[in-house]
mmCIF file of C-alpha atoms in Angstrom:
data_model
loop_
_atom_site.group_PDB
_atom_site.id
_atom_site.type_symbol
_atom_site.label_atom_id
_atom_site.label_comp_id
_atom_site.label_asym_id
_atom_site.label_seq_id
_atom_site.Cartn_x
_atom_site.Cartn_y
_atom_site.Cartn_z
ATOM 1 C CA GLY A 1 26.790 -9.591 -13.038
ATOM 2 C CA ALA A 2 23.437 -11.734 -12.578
ATOM 3 C CA GLY A 3 21.555 -8.475 -11.184
ATOM 4 C CA VAL A 4 21.514 -5.248 -11.088
ATOM 5 C CA SER A 5 24.298 -3.329 -9.849
ATOM 6 C CA GLN A 6 24.996 -0.451 -8.248
ATOM 7 C CA THR A 7 27.678 1.944 -7.195
ATOM 8 C CA PRO A 8 28.542 3.298 -4.550
ATOM 9 C CA SER A 9 26.557 1.779 -2.413
ATOM 10 C CA ASN A 10 26.987 4.509 0.387
ATOM 11 C CA LYS A 11 28.177 7.794 -0.131
ATOM 12 C CA VAL A 12 28.611 11.008 1.736
ATOM 13 C CA THR A 13 29.693 14.473 0.093
ATOM 14 C CA GLU A 14 29.661 17.986 1.385
ATOM 15 C CA LYS A 15 26.809 20.384 0.385
ATOM 16 C CA GLY A 16 27.027 22.248 -3.056
ATOM 17 C CA LYS A 17 29.265 19.185 -4.165
ATOM 18 C CA TYR A 18 28.887 16.980 -7.397
ATOM 19 C CA VAL A 19 27.475 13.279 -7.290
ATOM 20 C CA GLU A 20 27.804 10.581 -9.944
ATOM 21 C CA LEU A 21 26.234 7.247 -9.193
ATOM 22 C CA ARG A 22 26.081 3.958 -11.234
ATOM 23 C CA CYS A 23 24.220 1.137 -12.442
ATOM 24 C CA ASP A 24 24.536 -1.351 -13.951
ATOM 25 C CA PRO A 25 21.427 -3.424 -15.413
ATOM 26 C CA ILE A 26 20.735 -6.826 -15.915
ATOM 27 C CA SER A 27 22.243 -7.471 -19.440
ATOM 28 C CA GLY A 28 19.808 -7.611 -22.276
ATOM 29 C CA HIS A 29 17.203 -5.268 -20.435
ATOM 30 C CA THR A 30 16.229 -2.747 -22.565
ATOM 31 C CA ALA A 31 14.623 -0.513 -20.181
ATOM 32 C CA LEU A 32 16.251 1.044 -16.868
ATOM 33 C CA TYR A 33 14.590 2.938 -14.299
ATOM 34 C CA TRP A 34 15.828 5.443 -11.734
ATOM 35 C CA TYR A 35 13.969 6.332 -8.156
ATOM 36 C CA ARG A 36 14.624 8.002 -4.736
ATOM 37 C CA GLN A 37 13.377 6.511 -1.830
ATOM 38 C CA SER A 38 13.479 8.630 1.327
ATOM 39 C CA LEU A 39 12.859 7.328 4.510
ATOM 40 C CA GLY A 40 9.984 5.402 5.742
ATOM 41 C CA GLN A 41 8.307 6.044 2.176
ATOM 42 C CA GLY A 42 7.805 3.931 -0.938
ATOM 43 C CA PRO A 43 10.502 4.431 -4.175
ATOM 44 C CA GLU A 44 9.681 7.986 -5.929
ATOM 45 C CA PHE A 45 9.882 7.838 -9.726
ATOM 46 C CA LEU A 46 13.394 9.936 -11.419
ATOM 47 C CA ILE A 47 13.320 9.038 -14.912
ATOM 48 C CA TYR A 48 13.363 5.770 -16.998
ATOM 49 C CA PHE A 49 15.146 5.407 -20.312
ATOM 50 C CA GLN A 50 14.173 2.803 -23.362
ATOM 51 C CA GLY A 51 17.396 2.126 -24.995
ATOM 52 C CA THR A 52 19.495 5.457 -24.642
ATOM 53 C CA GLY A 53 16.856 8.155 -24.849
ATOM 54 C CA ALA A 54 15.020 8.895 -21.470
ATOM 55 C CA ALA A 55 11.531 8.020 -22.473
ATOM 56 C CA ASP A 56 10.247 9.913 -18.869
ATOM 57 C CA ASP A 57 12.208 12.035 -17.292
ATOM 58 C CA SER A 58 8.956 13.636 -15.847
ATOM 59 C CA GLY A 59 10.677 12.803 -12.098
ATOM 60 C CA LEU A 60 13.481 14.843 -11.620
ATOM 61 C CA PRO A 61 13.077 17.406 -9.329
ATOM 62 C CA ASN A 62 14.769 20.306 -10.705
ATOM 63 C CA ASP A 63 17.948 20.654 -13.470
ATOM 64 C CA ARG A 64 20.216 19.701 -11.265
ATOM 65 C CA PHE A 65 19.716 16.072 -11.905
ATOM 66 C CA PHE A 66 20.479 14.546 -15.185
ATOM 67 C CA ALA A 67 21.109 11.198 -16.219
ATOM 68 C CA VAL A 68 22.252 9.285 -19.189
ATOM 69 C CA ARG A 69 22.423 5.878 -20.712
ATOM 70 C CA PRO A 70 25.151 6.793 -23.881
ATOM 71 C CA GLU A 71 25.552 2.631 -25.315
ATOM 72 C CA GLY A 72 22.470 1.441 -23.872
ATOM 73 C CA SER A 73 23.444 -0.327 -21.357
ATOM 74 C CA VAL A 74 24.885 1.215 -17.995
ATOM 75 C CA SER A 75 23.740 4.807 -16.629
ATOM 76 C CA THR A 76 24.872 7.342 -14.065
ATOM 77 C CA LEU A 77 22.840 9.146 -11.895
ATOM 78 C CA LYS A 78 24.426 13.122 -11.905
ATOM 79 C CA ILE A 79 23.192 14.894 -9.239
ATOM 80 C CA GLN A 80 24.623 19.205 -9.015
ATOM 81 C CA ARG A 81 25.034 21.231 -6.656
ATOM 82 C CA THR A 82 24.044 18.896 -3.673
ATOM 83 C CA GLU A 83 21.907 19.960 -1.076
ATOM 84 C CA ARG A 84 20.599 18.494 2.003
ATOM 85 C CA GLY A 85 17.520 17.303 1.161
ATOM 86 C CA ASP A 86 18.704 15.470 -1.450
ATOM 87 C CA SER A 87 20.144 12.567 0.906
ATOM 88 C CA ALA A 88 18.132 9.713 -0.043
ATOM 89 C CA VAL A 89 18.768 6.134 -1.430
ATOM 90 C CA TYR A 90 18.976 5.988 -5.033
ATOM 91 C CA LEU A 91 17.436 3.056 -6.322
ATOM 92 C CA CYS A 92 18.403 1.655 -9.737
ATOM 93 C CA ALA A 93 15.889 -1.331 -12.325
ATOM 94 C CA SER A 94 16.197 -2.731 -14.975
ATOM 95 C CA SER A 95 13.472 -5.119 -17.137
ATOM 96 C CA SER A 96 12.888 -6.577 -20.400
ATOM 97 C CA ARG A 97 10.488 -5.344 -22.811
ATOM 98 C CA GLY A 98 7.208 -5.612 -22.452
ATOM 99 C CA ALA A 99 7.954 -7.042 -18.483
ATOM 100 C CA GLY A 100 6.187 -5.470 -16.035
ATOM 101 C CA GLU A 101 8.078 -6.589 -13.535
ATOM 102 C CA LEU A 102 11.088 -4.000 -12.367
ATOM 103 C CA PHE A 103 14.636 -6.008 -10.978
ATOM 104 C CA PHE A 104 16.025 -3.813 -8.090
ATOM 105 C CA GLY A 105 19.526 -3.113 -7.164
ATOM 106 C CA GLU A 106 20.525 -3.088 -4.263
ATOM 107 C CA GLY A 107 20.794 1.237 -3.783
ATOM 108 C CA SER A 108 22.974 3.826 -3.289
ATOM 109 C CA ARG A 109 22.669 5.558 -0.039
ATOM 110 C CA LEU A 110 23.644 9.332 -0.512
ATOM 111 C CA THR A 111 24.512 11.431 2.388
ATOM 112 C CA VAL A 112 24.570 14.931 1.800
ATOM 113 C CA LEU A 113 26.079 17.054 5.170
ATOM 114 C CA SER B 1 4.325 11.179 -5.641
ATOM 115 C CA GLN B 2 2.715 8.529 -4.109
ATOM 116 C CA GLN B 3 0.016 6.533 -6.165
ATOM 117 C CA GLY B 4 -0.870 4.495 -3.809
ATOM 118 C CA GLU B 5 -1.514 3.828 0.418
ATOM 119 C CA GLU B 6 -1.110 0.590 1.663
ATOM 120 C CA ASP B 7 -2.890 -0.169 4.937
ATOM 121 C CA PRO B 8 -1.873 -0.674 7.288
ATOM 122 C CA GLN B 9 0.937 1.098 8.305
ATOM 123 C CA ALA B 10 2.707 -0.976 10.612
ATOM 124 C CA LEU B 11 1.495 -4.965 11.281
ATOM 125 C CA SER B 12 2.792 -6.960 14.162
ATOM 126 C CA ILE B 13 1.850 -11.028 13.507
ATOM 127 C CA GLN B 14 2.774 -14.344 15.211
ATOM 128 C CA GLU B 15 4.438 -16.639 12.864
ATOM 129 C CA GLY B 16 1.689 -19.216 11.428
ATOM 130 C CA GLU B 17 -0.743 -16.623 11.094
ATOM 131 C CA ASN B 18 -1.914 -14.911 7.970
ATOM 132 C CA ALA B 19 -1.502 -11.292 7.568
ATOM 133 C CA THR B 20 -2.915 -9.205 5.271
ATOM 134 C CA MET B 21 -2.079 -5.567 3.887
ATOM 135 C CA ASN B 22 -4.538 -3.463 1.275
ATOM 136 C CA CYS B 23 -3.671 -0.959 -1.180
ATOM 137 C CA SER B 24 -5.600 1.461 -2.385
ATOM 138 C CA TYR B 25 -4.842 3.860 -5.667
ATOM 139 C CA LYS B 26 -6.178 6.684 -7.568
ATOM 140 C CA THR B 27 -6.396 6.558 -11.318
ATOM 141 C CA SER B 28 -6.783 3.544 -13.805
ATOM 142 C CA ILE B 29 -4.222 1.197 -14.389
ATOM 143 C CA ASN B 30 -2.148 -1.544 -16.715
ATOM 144 C CA ASN B 31 -1.657 -3.669 -14.208
ATOM 145 C CA LEU B 32 -0.748 -3.426 -10.095
ATOM 146 C CA GLN B 33 2.384 -5.230 -8.260
ATOM 147 C CA TRP B 34 3.675 -5.987 -5.132
ATOM 148 C CA TYR B 35 7.165 -5.570 -3.860
ATOM 149 C CA ARG B 36 8.916 -6.837 -0.854
ATOM 150 C CA GLN B 37 11.952 -4.862 0.539
ATOM 151 C CA ASN B 38 14.135 -6.374 3.728
ATOM 152 C CA SER B 39 15.830 -3.504 6.056
ATOM 153 C CA GLY B 40 18.589 -2.017 3.504
ATOM 154 C CA ARG B 41 18.007 -3.853 0.595
ATOM 155 C CA GLY B 42 16.485 -3.573 -2.607
ATOM 156 C CA LEU B 43 13.007 -4.466 -3.897
ATOM 157 C CA VAL B 44 12.238 -7.584 -5.188
ATOM 158 C CA HIS B 45 8.534 -8.232 -6.907
ATOM 159 C CA LEU B 46 6.641 -10.938 -5.805
ATOM 160 C CA ILE B 47 3.325 -11.088 -7.765
ATOM 161 C CA LEU B 48 1.813 -8.920 -10.854
ATOM 162 C CA ILE B 49 -2.115 -8.976 -11.924
ATOM 163 C CA ARG B 50 -3.645 -7.065 -14.634
ATOM 164 C CA SER B 51 -6.219 -5.002 -14.862
ATOM 165 C CA ASN B 52 -9.002 -7.571 -16.276
ATOM 166 C CA GLU B 53 -7.479 -10.445 -13.430
ATOM 167 C CA ARG B 54 -9.564 -10.338 -9.886
ATOM 168 C CA GLU B 55 -7.363 -13.221 -8.371
ATOM 169 C CA LYS B 56 -3.640 -14.667 -8.394
ATOM 170 C CA HIS B 57 -2.044 -17.067 -6.451
ATOM 171 C CA SER B 58 1.892 -17.728 -5.816
ATOM 172 C CA GLY B 59 2.534 -20.044 -3.221
ATOM 173 C CA ARG B 60 1.309 -18.750 -0.093
ATOM 174 C CA LEU B 61 0.930 -14.798 -1.344
ATOM 175 C CA ARG B 62 -2.834 -13.872 -2.608
ATOM 176 C CA VAL B 63 -3.637 -10.988 -4.252
ATOM 177 C CA THR B 64 -6.877 -9.520 -5.385
ATOM 178 C CA LEU B 65 -7.271 -6.694 -7.294
ATOM 179 C CA ASP B 66 -10.788 -4.722 -7.066
ATOM 180 C CA THR B 67 -10.829 -1.841 -9.782
ATOM 181 C CA SER B 68 -14.076 -0.486 -9.511
ATOM 182 C CA LYS B 69 -13.209 0.060 -5.461
ATOM 183 C CA LYS B 70 -9.415 0.319 -6.673
ATOM 184 C CA SER B 71 -7.960 -1.167 -4.492
ATOM 185 C CA SER B 72 -5.896 -4.477 -3.883
ATOM 186 C CA SER B 73 -4.753 -6.779 -1.546
ATOM 187 C CA LEU B 74 -1.803 -8.979 -0.846
ATOM 188 C CA LEU B 75 -2.144 -12.062 1.548
ATOM 189 C CA ILE B 76 0.433 -13.803 3.119
ATOM 190 C CA THR B 77 -0.935 -16.860 4.401
ATOM 191 C CA ALA B 78 1.011 -19.453 7.183
ATOM 192 C CA SER B 79 3.643 -16.509 7.857
ATOM 193 C CA ARG B 80 7.329 -17.086 8.927
ATOM 194 C CA ALA B 81 9.827 -15.017 10.497
ATOM 195 C CA ALA B 82 11.746 -14.688 7.350
ATOM 196 C CA ASP B 83 8.236 -12.358 6.090
ATOM 197 C CA THR B 84 9.006 -9.732 8.082
ATOM 198 C CA ALA B 85 10.166 -6.664 5.421
ATOM 199 C CA SER B 86 7.932 -4.035 4.185
ATOM 200 C CA TYR B 87 5.617 -4.588 1.535
ATOM 201 C CA PHE B 88 4.754 -2.157 -1.266
ATOM 202 C CA CYS B 89 2.200 -1.899 -4.174
ATOM 203 C CA ALA B 90 2.742 -0.690 -6.991
ATOM 204 C CA THR B 91 0.880 0.590 -9.818
ATOM 205 C CA ASP B 92 1.589 0.385 -13.615
ATOM 206 C CA VAL B 93 -0.577 2.420 -16.500
ATOM 207 C CA ASN B 94 1.622 2.337 -18.987
ATOM 208 C CA THR B 95 0.539 -0.113 -21.608
ATOM 209 C CA GLY B 96 3.541 -0.158 -24.190
ATOM 210 C CA THR B 97 7.000 -1.511 -23.977
ATOM 211 C CA ALA B 98 8.265 -0.487 -20.446
ATOM 212 C CA SER B 99 7.042 0.409 -16.434
ATOM 213 C CA LYS B 100 6.170 3.257 -15.166
ATOM 214 C CA LEU B 101 5.376 1.944 -11.483
ATOM 215 C CA THR B 102 3.918 4.298 -8.705
ATOM 216 C CA PHE B 103 4.292 3.272 -5.365
ATOM 217 C CA GLY B 104 2.395 3.129 -1.814
ATOM 218 C CA THR B 105 3.794 3.984 0.826
ATOM 219 C CA GLY B 106 4.164 0.269 2.355
ATOM 220 C CA THR B 107 3.256 -1.678 5.118
ATOM 221 C CA ARG B 108 5.431 -2.906 7.522
ATOM 222 C CA LEU B 109 5.566 -6.525 8.548
ATOM 223 C CA GLN B 110 6.864 -8.037 11.790
ATOM 224 C CA VAL B 111 6.496 -11.767 11.990
ATOM 225 C CA THR B 112 7.435 -13.021 15.809
ATOM 226 C CA LEU B 113 8.755 -16.087 16.718
#
């Protein structure tokens, strides 16, 4: 597709469940980013990939959060044992090599009941 | 953590007026970017200004950067109702092949007819 695609757009789950959020970046973009945005706040950095490897995962809040990008394209953000505090919009972005501009998807809204 | 702080948090103006938003940050940067976010949507890149630049224009947008004061401003001239959105500044400290943006808290702009 032309832009960054994220699925699902909405996910409602129960506390303690496992969740996967998917991001399909713009074709050819080598860098992929995950951000989390709580209501009324700016996006907070979680992790970014350069190719298949996680170049910086310093924003992941704890070991319940994990992300992969096995073939250097699609990425999955995985959240184990979800907690109500995980409720937020999870944004994915991609960028081409050396460029400063990030292209964002529409986000996946996660609600943990 | 949020690197930038936008000021004001909210701004309401009439169509045709100019809107000015300010951003302050704390650490040395490679570049500073401004993004726009419509309610419930992803972020859209507006403009990037490098640390060695002082002013940049793009259409009705004018961005300034003062690295000595660690501040930036975004001016939208001749505002339109369609400019209603949240605006975020984001600082990039990376000098490598990918960006690591840290976003501010945002300014909510309301443009009325």
